[in-house]
PDB file of C-alpha atoms in Angstrom:
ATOM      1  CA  UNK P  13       0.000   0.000   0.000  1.00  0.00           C
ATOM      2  CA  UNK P  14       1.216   3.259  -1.029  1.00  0.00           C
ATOM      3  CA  UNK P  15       2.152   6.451   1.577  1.00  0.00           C
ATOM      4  CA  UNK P  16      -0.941   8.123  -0.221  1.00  0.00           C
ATOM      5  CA  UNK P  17      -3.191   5.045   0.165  1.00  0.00           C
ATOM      6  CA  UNK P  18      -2.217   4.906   3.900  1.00  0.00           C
ATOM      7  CA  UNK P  19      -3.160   8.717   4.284  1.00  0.00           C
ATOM      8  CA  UNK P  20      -7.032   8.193   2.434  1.00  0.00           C
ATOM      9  CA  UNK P  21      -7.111   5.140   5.100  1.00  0.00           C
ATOM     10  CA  UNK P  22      -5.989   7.266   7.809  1.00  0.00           C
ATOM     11  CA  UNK P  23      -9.146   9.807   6.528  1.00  0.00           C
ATOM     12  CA  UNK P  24     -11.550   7.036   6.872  1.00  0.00           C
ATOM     13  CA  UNK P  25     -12.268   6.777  10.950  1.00  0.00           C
ATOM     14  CA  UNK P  26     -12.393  10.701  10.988  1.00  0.00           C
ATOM     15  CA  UNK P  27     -15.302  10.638   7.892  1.00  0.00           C
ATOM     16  CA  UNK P  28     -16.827   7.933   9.581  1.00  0.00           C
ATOM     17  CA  UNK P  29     -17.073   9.555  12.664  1.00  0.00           C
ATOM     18  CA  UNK P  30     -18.632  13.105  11.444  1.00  0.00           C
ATOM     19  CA  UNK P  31     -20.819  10.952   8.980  1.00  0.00           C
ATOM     20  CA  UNK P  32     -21.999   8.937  11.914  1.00  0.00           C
ATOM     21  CA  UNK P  33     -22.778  12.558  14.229  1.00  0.00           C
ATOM     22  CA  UNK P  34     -24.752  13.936  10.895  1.00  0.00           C
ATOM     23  CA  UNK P  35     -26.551  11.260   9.651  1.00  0.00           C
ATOM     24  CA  UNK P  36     -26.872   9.417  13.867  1.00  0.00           C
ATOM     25  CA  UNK P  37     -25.763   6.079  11.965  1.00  0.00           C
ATOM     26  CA  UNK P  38     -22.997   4.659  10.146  1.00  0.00           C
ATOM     27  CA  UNK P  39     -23.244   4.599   6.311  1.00  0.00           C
ATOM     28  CA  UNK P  40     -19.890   2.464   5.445  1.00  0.00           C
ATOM     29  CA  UNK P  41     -21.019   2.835   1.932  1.00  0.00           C
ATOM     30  CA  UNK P  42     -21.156   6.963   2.378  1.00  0.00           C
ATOM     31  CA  UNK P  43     -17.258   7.163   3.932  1.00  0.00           C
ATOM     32  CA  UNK P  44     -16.416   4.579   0.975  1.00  0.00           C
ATOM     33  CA  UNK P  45     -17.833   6.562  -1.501  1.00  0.00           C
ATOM     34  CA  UNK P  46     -16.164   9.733   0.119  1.00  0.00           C
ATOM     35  CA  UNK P  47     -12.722   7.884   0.583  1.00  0.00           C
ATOM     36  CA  UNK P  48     -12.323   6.906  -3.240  1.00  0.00           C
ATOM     37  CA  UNK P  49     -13.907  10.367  -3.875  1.00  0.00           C
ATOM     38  CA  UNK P  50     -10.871  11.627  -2.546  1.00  0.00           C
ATOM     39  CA  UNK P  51      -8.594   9.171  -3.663  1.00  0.00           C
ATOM     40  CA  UNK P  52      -9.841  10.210  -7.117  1.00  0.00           C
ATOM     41  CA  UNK P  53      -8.425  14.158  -6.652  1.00  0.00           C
ATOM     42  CA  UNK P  54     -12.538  14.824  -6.779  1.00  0.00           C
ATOM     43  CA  UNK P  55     -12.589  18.882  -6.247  1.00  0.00           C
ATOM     44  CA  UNK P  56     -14.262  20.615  -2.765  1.00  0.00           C
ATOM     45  CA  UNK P  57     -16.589  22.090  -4.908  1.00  0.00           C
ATOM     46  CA  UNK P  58     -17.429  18.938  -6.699  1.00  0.00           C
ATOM     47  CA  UNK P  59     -17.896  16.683  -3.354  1.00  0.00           C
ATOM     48  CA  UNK P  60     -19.714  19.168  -1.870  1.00  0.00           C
ATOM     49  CA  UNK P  61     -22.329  19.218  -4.088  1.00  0.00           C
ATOM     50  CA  UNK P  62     -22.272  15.700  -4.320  1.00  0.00           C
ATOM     51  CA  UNK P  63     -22.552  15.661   0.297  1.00  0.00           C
ATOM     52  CA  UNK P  64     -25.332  18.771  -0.553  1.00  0.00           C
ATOM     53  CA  UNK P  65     -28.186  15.999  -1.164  1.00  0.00           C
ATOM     54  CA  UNK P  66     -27.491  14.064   1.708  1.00  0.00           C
ATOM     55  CA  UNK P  67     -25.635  16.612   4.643  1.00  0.00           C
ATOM     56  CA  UNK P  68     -27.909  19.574   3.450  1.00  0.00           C
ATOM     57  CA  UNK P  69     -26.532  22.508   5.449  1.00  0.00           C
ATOM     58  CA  UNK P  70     -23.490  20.669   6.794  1.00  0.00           C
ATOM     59  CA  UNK P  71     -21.846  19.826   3.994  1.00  0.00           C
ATOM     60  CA  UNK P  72     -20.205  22.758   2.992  1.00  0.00           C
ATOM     61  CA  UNK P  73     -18.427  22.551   6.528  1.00  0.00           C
ATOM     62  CA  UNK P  74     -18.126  19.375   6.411  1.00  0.00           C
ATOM     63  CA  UNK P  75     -15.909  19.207   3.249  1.00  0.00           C
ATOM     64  CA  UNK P  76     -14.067  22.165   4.755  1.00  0.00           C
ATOM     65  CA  UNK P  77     -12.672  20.457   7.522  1.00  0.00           C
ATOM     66  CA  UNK P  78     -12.250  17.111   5.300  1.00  0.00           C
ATOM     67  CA  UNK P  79     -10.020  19.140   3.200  1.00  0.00           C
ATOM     68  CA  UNK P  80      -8.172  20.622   5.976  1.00  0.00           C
ATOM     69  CA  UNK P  81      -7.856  17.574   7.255  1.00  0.00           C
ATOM     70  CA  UNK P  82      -6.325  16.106   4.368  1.00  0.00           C
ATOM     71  CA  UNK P  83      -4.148  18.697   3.632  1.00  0.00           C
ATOM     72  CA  UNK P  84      -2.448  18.126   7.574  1.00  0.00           C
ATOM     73  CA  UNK P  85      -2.072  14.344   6.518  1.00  0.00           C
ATOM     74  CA  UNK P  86      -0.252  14.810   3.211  1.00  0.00           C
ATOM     75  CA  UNK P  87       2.306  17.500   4.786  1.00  0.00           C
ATOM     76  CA  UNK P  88       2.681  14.822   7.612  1.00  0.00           C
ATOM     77  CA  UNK P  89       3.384  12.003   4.740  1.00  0.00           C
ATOM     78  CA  UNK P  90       5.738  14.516   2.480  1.00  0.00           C
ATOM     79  CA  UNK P  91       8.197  15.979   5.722  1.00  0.00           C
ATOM     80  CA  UNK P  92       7.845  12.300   6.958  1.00  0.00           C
ATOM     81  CA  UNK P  93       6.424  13.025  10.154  1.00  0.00           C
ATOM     82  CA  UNK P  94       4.157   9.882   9.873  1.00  0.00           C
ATOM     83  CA  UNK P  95       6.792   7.398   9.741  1.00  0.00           C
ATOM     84  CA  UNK P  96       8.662   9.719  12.794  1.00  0.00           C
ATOM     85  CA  UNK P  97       5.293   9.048  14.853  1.00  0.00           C
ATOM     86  CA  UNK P  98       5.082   5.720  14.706  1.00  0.00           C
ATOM     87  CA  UNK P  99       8.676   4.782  16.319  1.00  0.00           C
TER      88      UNK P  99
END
């Protein structure tokens, strides 16, 4: 599995977790769909309009904070501080 595979995994408990607190159950098939959204470069703009139908309201924030998100877990993978944390 690739350092950029390992970081879209790494996304998946946090996406689980808000999808979980917006929806009050899991949808595994929702976070899928989101991780390989992701996975596939899809645009903010483009997932949230996609997370509009479902989130409503919340998805504008909640791609927000995906993205930031994801954006903290790629610098971690490019200055190496994920392979630092897990010694």
């Amino acid at each position: 599995m690739t350092s950029m595979n390992l970081l879209h995994e790494r996304m998946r408990p946090w996406i689980s977790k808000k999808i979980t607190e917006f929806l009050g159950e899991e949808e595994t098939t929702l976070v899928d769909y989101i991780v390989s959204s992701t996975q596939d470069h899809v645009k903010a703009t483009q997932m949230r309009e996609m997370l509009q139908v479902i989130l409503d309201d919340e998805a504008e924030m909640f791609v927000l904070k995906m993205w930031r998100m994801l954006i903290f877990e790629i610098k971690k993978v490019e200055t190496g501080l994920c392979l630092r944390s897990k010694s």
